[in-house]
Short mmCIF file of C-alpha atoms and ligand atoms in Angstrom, two decimals:
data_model
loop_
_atom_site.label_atom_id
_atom_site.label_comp_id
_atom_site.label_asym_id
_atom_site.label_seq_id
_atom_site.Cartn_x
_atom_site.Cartn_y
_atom_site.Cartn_z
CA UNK A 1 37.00 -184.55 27.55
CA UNK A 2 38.86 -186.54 25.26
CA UNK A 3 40.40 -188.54 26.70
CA UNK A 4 43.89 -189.51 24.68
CA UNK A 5 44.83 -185.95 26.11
CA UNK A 6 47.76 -186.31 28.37
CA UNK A 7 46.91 -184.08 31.46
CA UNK A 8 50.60 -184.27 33.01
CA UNK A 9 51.49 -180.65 31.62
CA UNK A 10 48.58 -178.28 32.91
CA UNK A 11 49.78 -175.98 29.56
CA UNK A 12 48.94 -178.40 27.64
CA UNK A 13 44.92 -178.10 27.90
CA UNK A 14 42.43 -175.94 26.88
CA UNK A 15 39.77 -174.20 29.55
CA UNK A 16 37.30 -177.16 28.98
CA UNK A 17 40.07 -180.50 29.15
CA UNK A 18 41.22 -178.67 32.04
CA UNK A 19 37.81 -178.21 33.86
CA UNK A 20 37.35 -182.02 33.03
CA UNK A 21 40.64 -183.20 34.49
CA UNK A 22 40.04 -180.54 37.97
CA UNK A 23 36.76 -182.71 38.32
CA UNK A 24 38.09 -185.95 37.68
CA UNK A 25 40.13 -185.68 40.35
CA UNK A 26 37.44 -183.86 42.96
CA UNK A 27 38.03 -180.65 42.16
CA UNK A 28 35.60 -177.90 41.05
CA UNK A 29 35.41 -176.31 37.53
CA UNK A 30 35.38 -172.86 38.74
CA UNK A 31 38.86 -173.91 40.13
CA UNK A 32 40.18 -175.07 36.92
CA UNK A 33 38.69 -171.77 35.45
CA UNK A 34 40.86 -169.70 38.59
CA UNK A 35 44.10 -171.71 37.58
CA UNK A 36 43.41 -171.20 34.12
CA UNK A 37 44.39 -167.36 34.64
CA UNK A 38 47.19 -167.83 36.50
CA UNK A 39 48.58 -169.81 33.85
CA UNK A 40 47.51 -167.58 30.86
CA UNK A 41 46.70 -164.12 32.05
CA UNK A 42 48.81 -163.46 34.70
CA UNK A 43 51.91 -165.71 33.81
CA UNK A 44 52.07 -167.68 36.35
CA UNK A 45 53.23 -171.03 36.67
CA UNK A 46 54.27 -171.84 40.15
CA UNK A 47 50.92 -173.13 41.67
CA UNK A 48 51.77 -172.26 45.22
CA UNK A 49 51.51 -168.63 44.01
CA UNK A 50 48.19 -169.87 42.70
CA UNK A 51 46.65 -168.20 45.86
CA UNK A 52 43.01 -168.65 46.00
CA UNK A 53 43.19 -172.44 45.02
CA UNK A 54 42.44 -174.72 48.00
CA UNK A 55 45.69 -176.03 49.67
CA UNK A 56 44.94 -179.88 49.28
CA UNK A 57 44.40 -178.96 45.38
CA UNK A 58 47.63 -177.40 44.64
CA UNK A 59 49.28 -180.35 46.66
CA UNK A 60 47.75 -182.85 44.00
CA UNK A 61 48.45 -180.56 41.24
CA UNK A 62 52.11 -180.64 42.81
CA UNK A 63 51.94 -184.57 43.13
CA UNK A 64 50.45 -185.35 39.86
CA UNK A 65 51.13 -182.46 37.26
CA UNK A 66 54.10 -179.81 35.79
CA UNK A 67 53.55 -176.53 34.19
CA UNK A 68 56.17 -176.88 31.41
CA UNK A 69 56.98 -174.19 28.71
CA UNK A 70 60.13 -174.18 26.53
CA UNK A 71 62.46 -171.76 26.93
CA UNK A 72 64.54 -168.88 25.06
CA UNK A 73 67.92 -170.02 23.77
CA UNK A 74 69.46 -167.83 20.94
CA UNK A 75 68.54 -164.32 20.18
CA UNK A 76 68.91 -163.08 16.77
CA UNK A 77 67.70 -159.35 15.68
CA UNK A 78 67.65 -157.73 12.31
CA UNK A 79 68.82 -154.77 11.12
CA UNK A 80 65.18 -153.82 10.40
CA UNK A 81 63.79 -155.12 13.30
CA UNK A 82 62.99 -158.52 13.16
CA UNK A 83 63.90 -160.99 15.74
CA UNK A 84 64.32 -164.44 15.59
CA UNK A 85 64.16 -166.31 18.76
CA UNK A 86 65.22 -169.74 19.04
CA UNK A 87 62.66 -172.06 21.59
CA UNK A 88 64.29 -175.05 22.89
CA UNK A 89 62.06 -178.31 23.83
CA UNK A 90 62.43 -180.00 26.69
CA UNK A 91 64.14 -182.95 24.74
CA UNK A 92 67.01 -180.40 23.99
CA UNK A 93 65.66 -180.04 20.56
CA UNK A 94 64.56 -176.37 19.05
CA UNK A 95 62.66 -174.71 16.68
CA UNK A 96 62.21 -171.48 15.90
CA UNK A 97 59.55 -168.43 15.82
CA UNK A 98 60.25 -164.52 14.77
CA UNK A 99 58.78 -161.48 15.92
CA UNK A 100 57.47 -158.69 13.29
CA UNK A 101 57.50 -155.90 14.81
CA UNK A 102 55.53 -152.70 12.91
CA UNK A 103 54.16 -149.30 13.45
CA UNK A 104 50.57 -150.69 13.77
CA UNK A 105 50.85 -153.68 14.75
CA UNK A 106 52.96 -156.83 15.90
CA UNK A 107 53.22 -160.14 14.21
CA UNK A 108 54.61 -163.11 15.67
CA UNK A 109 55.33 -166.05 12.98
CA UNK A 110 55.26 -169.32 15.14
CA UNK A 111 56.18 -173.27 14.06
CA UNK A 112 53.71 -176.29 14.30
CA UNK A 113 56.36 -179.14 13.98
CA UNK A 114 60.36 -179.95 14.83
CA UNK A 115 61.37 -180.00 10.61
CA UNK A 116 59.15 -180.38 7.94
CA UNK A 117 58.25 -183.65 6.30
CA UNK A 118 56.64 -181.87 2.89
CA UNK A 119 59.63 -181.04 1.25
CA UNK A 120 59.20 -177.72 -1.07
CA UNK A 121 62.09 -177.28 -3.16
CA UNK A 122 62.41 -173.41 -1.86
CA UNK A 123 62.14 -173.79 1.89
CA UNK A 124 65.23 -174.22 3.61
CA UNK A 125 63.28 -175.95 6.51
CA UNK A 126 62.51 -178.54 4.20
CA UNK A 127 66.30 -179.56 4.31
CA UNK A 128 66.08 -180.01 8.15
CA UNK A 129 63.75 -183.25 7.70
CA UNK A 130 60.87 -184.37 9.79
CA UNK A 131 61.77 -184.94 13.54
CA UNK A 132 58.54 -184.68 15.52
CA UNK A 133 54.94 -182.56 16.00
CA UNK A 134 55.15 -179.85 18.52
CA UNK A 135 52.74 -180.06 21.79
CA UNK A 136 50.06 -177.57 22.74
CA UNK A 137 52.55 -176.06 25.02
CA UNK A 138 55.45 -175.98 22.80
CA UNK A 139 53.12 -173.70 20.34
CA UNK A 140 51.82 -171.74 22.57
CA UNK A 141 55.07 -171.81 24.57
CA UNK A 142 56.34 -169.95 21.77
CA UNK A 143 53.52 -166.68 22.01
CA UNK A 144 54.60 -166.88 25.28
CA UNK A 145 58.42 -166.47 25.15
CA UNK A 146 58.05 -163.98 22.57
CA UNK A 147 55.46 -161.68 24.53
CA UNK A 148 57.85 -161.49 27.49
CA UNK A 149 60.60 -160.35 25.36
CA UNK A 150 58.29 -158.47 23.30
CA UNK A 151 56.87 -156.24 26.18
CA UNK A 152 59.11 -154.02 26.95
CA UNK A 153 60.54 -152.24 23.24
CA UNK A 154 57.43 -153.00 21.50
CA UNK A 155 54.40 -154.10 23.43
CA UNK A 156 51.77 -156.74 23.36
CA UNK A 157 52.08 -158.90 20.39
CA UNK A 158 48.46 -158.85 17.90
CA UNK A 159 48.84 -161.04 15.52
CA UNK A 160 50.09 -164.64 15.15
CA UNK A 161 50.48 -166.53 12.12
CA UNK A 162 51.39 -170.07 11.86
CA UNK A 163 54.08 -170.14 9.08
CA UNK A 164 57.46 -171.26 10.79
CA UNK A 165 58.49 -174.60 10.93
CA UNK A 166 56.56 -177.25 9.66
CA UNK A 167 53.15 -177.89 8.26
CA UNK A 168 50.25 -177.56 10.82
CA UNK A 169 47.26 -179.60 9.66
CA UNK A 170 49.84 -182.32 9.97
CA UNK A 171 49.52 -181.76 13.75
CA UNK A 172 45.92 -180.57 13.47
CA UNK A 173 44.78 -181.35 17.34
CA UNK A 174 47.29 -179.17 18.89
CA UNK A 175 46.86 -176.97 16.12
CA UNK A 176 43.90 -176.65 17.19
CA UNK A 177 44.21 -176.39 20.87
CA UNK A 178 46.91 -173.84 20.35
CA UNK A 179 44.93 -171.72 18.74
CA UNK A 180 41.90 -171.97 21.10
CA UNK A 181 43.77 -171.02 24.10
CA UNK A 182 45.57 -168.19 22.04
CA UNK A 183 42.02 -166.51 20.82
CA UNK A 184 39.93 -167.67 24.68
CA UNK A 185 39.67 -164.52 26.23
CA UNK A 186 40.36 -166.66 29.33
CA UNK A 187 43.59 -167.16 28.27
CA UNK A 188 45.57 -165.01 25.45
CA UNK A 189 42.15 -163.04 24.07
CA UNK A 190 43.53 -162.87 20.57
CA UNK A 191 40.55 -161.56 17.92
CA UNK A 192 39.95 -164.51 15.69
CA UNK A 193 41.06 -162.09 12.93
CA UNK A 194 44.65 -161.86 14.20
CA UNK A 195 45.53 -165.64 14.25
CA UNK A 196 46.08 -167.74 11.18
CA UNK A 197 46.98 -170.74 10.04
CA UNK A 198 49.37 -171.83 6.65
CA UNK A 199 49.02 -174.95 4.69
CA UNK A 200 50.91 -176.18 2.52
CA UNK A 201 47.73 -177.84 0.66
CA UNK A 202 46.71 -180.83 3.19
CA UNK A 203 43.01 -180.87 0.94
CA UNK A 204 41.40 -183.40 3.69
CA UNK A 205 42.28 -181.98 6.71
CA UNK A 206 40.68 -178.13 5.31
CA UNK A 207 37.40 -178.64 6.58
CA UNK A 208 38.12 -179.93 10.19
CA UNK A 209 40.58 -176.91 10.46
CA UNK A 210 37.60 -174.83 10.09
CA UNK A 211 34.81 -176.14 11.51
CA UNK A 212 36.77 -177.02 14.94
CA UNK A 213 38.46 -173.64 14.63
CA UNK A 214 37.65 -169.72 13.81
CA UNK A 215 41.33 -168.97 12.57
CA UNK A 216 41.93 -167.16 9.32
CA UNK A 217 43.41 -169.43 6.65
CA UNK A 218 46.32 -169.40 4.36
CA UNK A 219 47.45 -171.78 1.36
CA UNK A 220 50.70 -171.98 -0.21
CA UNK A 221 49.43 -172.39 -3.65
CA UNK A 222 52.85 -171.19 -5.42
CA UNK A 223 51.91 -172.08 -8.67
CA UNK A 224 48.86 -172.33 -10.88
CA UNK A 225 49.67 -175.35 -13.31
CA UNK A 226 49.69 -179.18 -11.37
CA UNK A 227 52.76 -179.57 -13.87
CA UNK A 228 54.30 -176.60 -11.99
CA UNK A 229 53.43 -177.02 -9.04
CA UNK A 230 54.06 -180.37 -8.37
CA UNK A 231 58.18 -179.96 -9.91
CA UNK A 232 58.32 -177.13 -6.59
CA UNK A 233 55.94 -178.99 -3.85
CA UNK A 234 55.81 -182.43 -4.03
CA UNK A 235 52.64 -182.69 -1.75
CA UNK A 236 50.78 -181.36 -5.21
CA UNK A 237 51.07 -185.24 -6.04
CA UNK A 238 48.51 -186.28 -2.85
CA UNK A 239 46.51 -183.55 -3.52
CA UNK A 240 46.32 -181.58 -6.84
CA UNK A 241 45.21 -178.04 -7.01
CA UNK A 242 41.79 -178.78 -8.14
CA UNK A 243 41.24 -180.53 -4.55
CA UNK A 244 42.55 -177.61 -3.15
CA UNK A 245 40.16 -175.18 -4.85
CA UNK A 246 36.77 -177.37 -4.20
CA UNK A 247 37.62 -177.54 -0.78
CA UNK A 248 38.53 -173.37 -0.29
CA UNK A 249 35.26 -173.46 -2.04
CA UNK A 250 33.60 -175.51 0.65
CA UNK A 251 34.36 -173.01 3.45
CA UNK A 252 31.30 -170.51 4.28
CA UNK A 253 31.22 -167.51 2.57
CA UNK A 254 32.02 -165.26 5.46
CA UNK A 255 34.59 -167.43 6.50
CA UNK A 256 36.34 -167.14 2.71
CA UNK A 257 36.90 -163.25 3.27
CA UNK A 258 40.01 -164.43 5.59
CA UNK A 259 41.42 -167.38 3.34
CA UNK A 260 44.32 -166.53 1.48
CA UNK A 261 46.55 -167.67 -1.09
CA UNK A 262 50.34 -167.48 -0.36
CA UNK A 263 52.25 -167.10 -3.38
CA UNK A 264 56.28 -167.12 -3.43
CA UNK A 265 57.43 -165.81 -6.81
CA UNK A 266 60.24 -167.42 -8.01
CA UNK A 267 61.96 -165.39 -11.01
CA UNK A 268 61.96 -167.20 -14.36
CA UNK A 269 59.21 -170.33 -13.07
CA UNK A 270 55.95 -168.74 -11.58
CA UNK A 271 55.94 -164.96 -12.20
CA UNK A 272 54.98 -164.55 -15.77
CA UNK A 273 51.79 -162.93 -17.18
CA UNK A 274 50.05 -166.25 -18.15
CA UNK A 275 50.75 -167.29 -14.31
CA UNK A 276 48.50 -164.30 -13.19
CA UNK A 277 45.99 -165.12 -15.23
CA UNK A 278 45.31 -168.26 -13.91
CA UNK A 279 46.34 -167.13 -10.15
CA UNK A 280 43.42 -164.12 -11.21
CA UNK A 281 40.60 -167.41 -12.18
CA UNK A 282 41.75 -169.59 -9.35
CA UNK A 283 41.16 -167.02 -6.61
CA UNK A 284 38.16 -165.63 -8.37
CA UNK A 285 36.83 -169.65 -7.84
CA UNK A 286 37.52 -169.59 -4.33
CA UNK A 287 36.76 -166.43 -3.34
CA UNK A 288 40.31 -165.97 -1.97
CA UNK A 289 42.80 -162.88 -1.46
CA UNK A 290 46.31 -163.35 -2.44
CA UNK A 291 49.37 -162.77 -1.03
CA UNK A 292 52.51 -162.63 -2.93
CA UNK A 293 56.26 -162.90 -1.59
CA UNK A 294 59.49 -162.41 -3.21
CA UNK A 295 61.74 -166.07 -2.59
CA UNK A 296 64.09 -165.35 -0.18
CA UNK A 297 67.38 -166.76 -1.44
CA UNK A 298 69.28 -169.25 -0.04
CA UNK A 299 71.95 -172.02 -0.17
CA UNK A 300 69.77 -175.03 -0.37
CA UNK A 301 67.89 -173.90 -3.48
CA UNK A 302 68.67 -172.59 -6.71
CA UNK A 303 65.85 -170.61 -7.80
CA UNK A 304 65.73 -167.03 -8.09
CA UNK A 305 64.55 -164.22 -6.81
CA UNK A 306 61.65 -162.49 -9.30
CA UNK A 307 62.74 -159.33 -11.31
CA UNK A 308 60.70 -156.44 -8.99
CA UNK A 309 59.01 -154.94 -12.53
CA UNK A 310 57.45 -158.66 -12.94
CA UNK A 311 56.43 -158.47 -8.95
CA UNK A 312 54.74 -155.41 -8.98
CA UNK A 313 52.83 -155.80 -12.74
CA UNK A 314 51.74 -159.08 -11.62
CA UNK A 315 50.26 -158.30 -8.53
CA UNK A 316 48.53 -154.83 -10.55
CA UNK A 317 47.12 -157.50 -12.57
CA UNK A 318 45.15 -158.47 -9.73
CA UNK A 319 44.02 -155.39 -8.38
CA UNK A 320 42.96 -154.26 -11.46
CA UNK A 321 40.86 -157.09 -11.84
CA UNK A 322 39.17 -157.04 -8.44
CA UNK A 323 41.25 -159.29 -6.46
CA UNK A 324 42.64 -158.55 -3.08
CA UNK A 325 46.69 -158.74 -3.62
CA UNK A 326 49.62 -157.70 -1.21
CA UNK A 327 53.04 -158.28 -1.52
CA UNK A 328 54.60 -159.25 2.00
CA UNK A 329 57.53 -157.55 2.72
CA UNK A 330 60.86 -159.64 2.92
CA UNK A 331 61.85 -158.78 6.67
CA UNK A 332 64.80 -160.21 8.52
CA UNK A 333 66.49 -162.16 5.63
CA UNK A 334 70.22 -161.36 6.92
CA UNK A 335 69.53 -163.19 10.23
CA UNK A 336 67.86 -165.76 7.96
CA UNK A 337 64.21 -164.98 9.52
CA UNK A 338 62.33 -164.54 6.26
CA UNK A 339 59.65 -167.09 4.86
CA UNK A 340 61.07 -169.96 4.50
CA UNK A 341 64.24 -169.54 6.08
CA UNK A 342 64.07 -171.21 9.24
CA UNK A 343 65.69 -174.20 10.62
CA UNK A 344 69.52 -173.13 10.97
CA UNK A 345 69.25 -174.17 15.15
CA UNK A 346 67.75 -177.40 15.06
CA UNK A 347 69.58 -179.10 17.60
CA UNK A 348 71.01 -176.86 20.58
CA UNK A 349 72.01 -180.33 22.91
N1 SAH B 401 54.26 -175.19 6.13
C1 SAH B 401 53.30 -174.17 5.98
C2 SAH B 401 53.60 -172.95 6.81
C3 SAH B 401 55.02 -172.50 6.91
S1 SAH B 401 55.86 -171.94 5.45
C4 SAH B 401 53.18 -173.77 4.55
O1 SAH B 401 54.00 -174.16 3.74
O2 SAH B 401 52.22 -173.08 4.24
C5 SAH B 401 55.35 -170.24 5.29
C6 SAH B 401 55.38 -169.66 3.86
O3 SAH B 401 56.72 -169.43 3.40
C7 SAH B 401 54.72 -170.57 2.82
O4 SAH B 401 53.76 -169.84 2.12
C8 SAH B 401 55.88 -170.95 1.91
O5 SAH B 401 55.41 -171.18 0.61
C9 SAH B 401 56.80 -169.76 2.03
N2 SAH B 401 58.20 -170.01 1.71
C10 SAH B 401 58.90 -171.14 1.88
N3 SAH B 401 60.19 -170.98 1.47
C11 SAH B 401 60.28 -169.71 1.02
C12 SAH B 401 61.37 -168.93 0.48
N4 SAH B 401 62.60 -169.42 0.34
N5 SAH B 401 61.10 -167.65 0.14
C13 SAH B 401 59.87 -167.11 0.32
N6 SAH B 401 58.83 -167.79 0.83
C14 SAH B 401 59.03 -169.07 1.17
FE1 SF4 B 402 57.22 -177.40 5.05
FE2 SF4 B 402 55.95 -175.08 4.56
FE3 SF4 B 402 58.60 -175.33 4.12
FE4 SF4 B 402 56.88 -176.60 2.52
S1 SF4 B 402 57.10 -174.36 2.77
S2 SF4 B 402 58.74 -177.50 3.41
S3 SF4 B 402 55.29 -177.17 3.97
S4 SF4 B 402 57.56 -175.44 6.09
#
């Protein structure tokens, strides 16, 4: 086990850091494995209902440990659907994560940190600052929540993606650990092809993402000129898009088929013809599908939204030239739960 891992909050810790920690202090693994699915199968946390743990062990774990998730403050749904749910932290901070539901399937957009520190021009969580990287528990604290309030309209929740608040492979180890317990069919049992992570370009930290985790993979490319891209995300500075693209083209080739590239159209800046073009070469490089989304307006930024005739020949463009392109609906946008729209609740205390 490594052993920087704090061990206080059981939630915390995958199946094998908890296995470690039950034997360092004399108990067995197959006990760590039993508590395990208390925890994350049948949702329990208090460990006297842990029933088929030996007493003296569920004393210690009383003594020595907590099983700490956040909880639900504010509910907000849309008129279409969408809920927001607000998560507060145990330091009385919050963030924020919103639940998609569909026809087919559910979606549950979750956030890596407290604020953002990258600073895109169009994300209104950018405004909110930086404050601090959420735990293991805190991310997966947030599936959690959300499934329990999910359950009864709607059902089990099938599909996570990482694009709330803040930029994950800047909190890469629980990133990582998140996602492990959410796809361990000890724990949540989520396919590896329903959880995935967004970046907002961290180059260097692209490879250790994917070796040390079988997540699907998004980039927020958002433009296709470093001129461009760099006025609208300032990270394009530490790592231009020509960093980005060797190391997409890094990844093994079965692995590529779920990398995509996030792009936000903003009217009058990204969307034109010449734009395509080069979207068209850079995902033909990298092997990547692309996903386009309208900008969501809002009072922090003064771009606009793309003309829908430039949207939809744009993303034809693609298709027609043998590139995987969607264009991801714009749900919950009067509760302020689209992309890039989160952060209203930062503080609740
Ligand atoms: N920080 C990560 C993940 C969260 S942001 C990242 O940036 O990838 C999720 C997505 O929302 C990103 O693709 C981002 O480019 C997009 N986004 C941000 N602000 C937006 C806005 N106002 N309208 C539409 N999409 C936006
Ligand atoms: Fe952070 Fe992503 Fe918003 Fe950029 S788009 S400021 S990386 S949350």
């Amino acid at each position: 086990m490594n052993m920087a891992r704090n061990t206080e909050n059981l939630l915390d810790l995958r199946l094998s850091d908890l296995e470690a920690y039950f034997v360092s202090i004399g108990a067995k693994p197959f006990n760590a494995r039993q508590a395990y699915k208390w925890i994350w199968q049948k949702d329990v946390l208090d460990v006297d209902e842990m029933t088929d743990l030996p007493k003296t062990l569920r004393q210690t774990l009383k003594e020595n440990n907590t099983l700490q998730e956040p909880s639900l403050g504010e509910i907000q749904r849309s008129k279409d659907g969408t809920t927001k749910l607000q998560v507060v932290l145990q330091d009385g901070q919050a963030v924020e994560c919103v639940l998609i539901p569909e026809s087919q399937r559910n979606t549950l957009c979750i956030s890596s940190q407290v604020g953002c520190a990258v600073g895109c021009r169009f994300c209104y969580t950018a405004g909110m600052g930086f404050s601090r990287n959420l735990t293991v528990s805190e991310i997966v604290g947030q599936y959690r929540l959300a499934s329990r309030y999910a359950a009864e309209p709607w059902g089990r929740i099938d599909n996570v993606v990482m694009m709330g608040m803040g930029e994950p492979l800047y909190n890469l180890e629980a990133v990582v650990d998140a996602c492990d317990i959410l796809m361990d069919t000890n724990a949540l049992g989520l396919g590896a092809r329903k959880v995935t992570v967004s970046t907002s370009g961290v180059a260097p930290k692209i490879p250790e993402l994917i070796e040390r985790s079988r997540v699907g993979l998004a980039v927020s490319l958002n433009a296709t000129t470093d001129e461009q891209r760099t006025k609208i995300m300032p990270i394009n500075r530490k790592w231009n898009i020509a960093q980005l693209v060797e190391q997409l083209q890094k990844i093994p080739k079965p692995r590529r088929k779920r990398v995509f590239l996030e792009y936000v159209m903003l009217g009058g800046i990204n969307d034109t013809m010449a734009d395509a073009k080069r979207l068209l070469s850079i995902a033909r490089r990298t092997g990547a599908k692309v996903n386009l989304i309208r900008f969501n307006p809002h009072p922090k930024a003064d771009f606009l939204s793309p003309e829908e005739e430039n949207v939809l020949q744009f993303q034809k463009f693609l298709v027609d030239n043998g590139v995987g392109a969607w264009l991801r609906k714009s749900r919950g946008q009067d509760i302020h739960a689209a992309c890039g729209m989160l952060g209203k609740a930062d503080k609740v205390r």
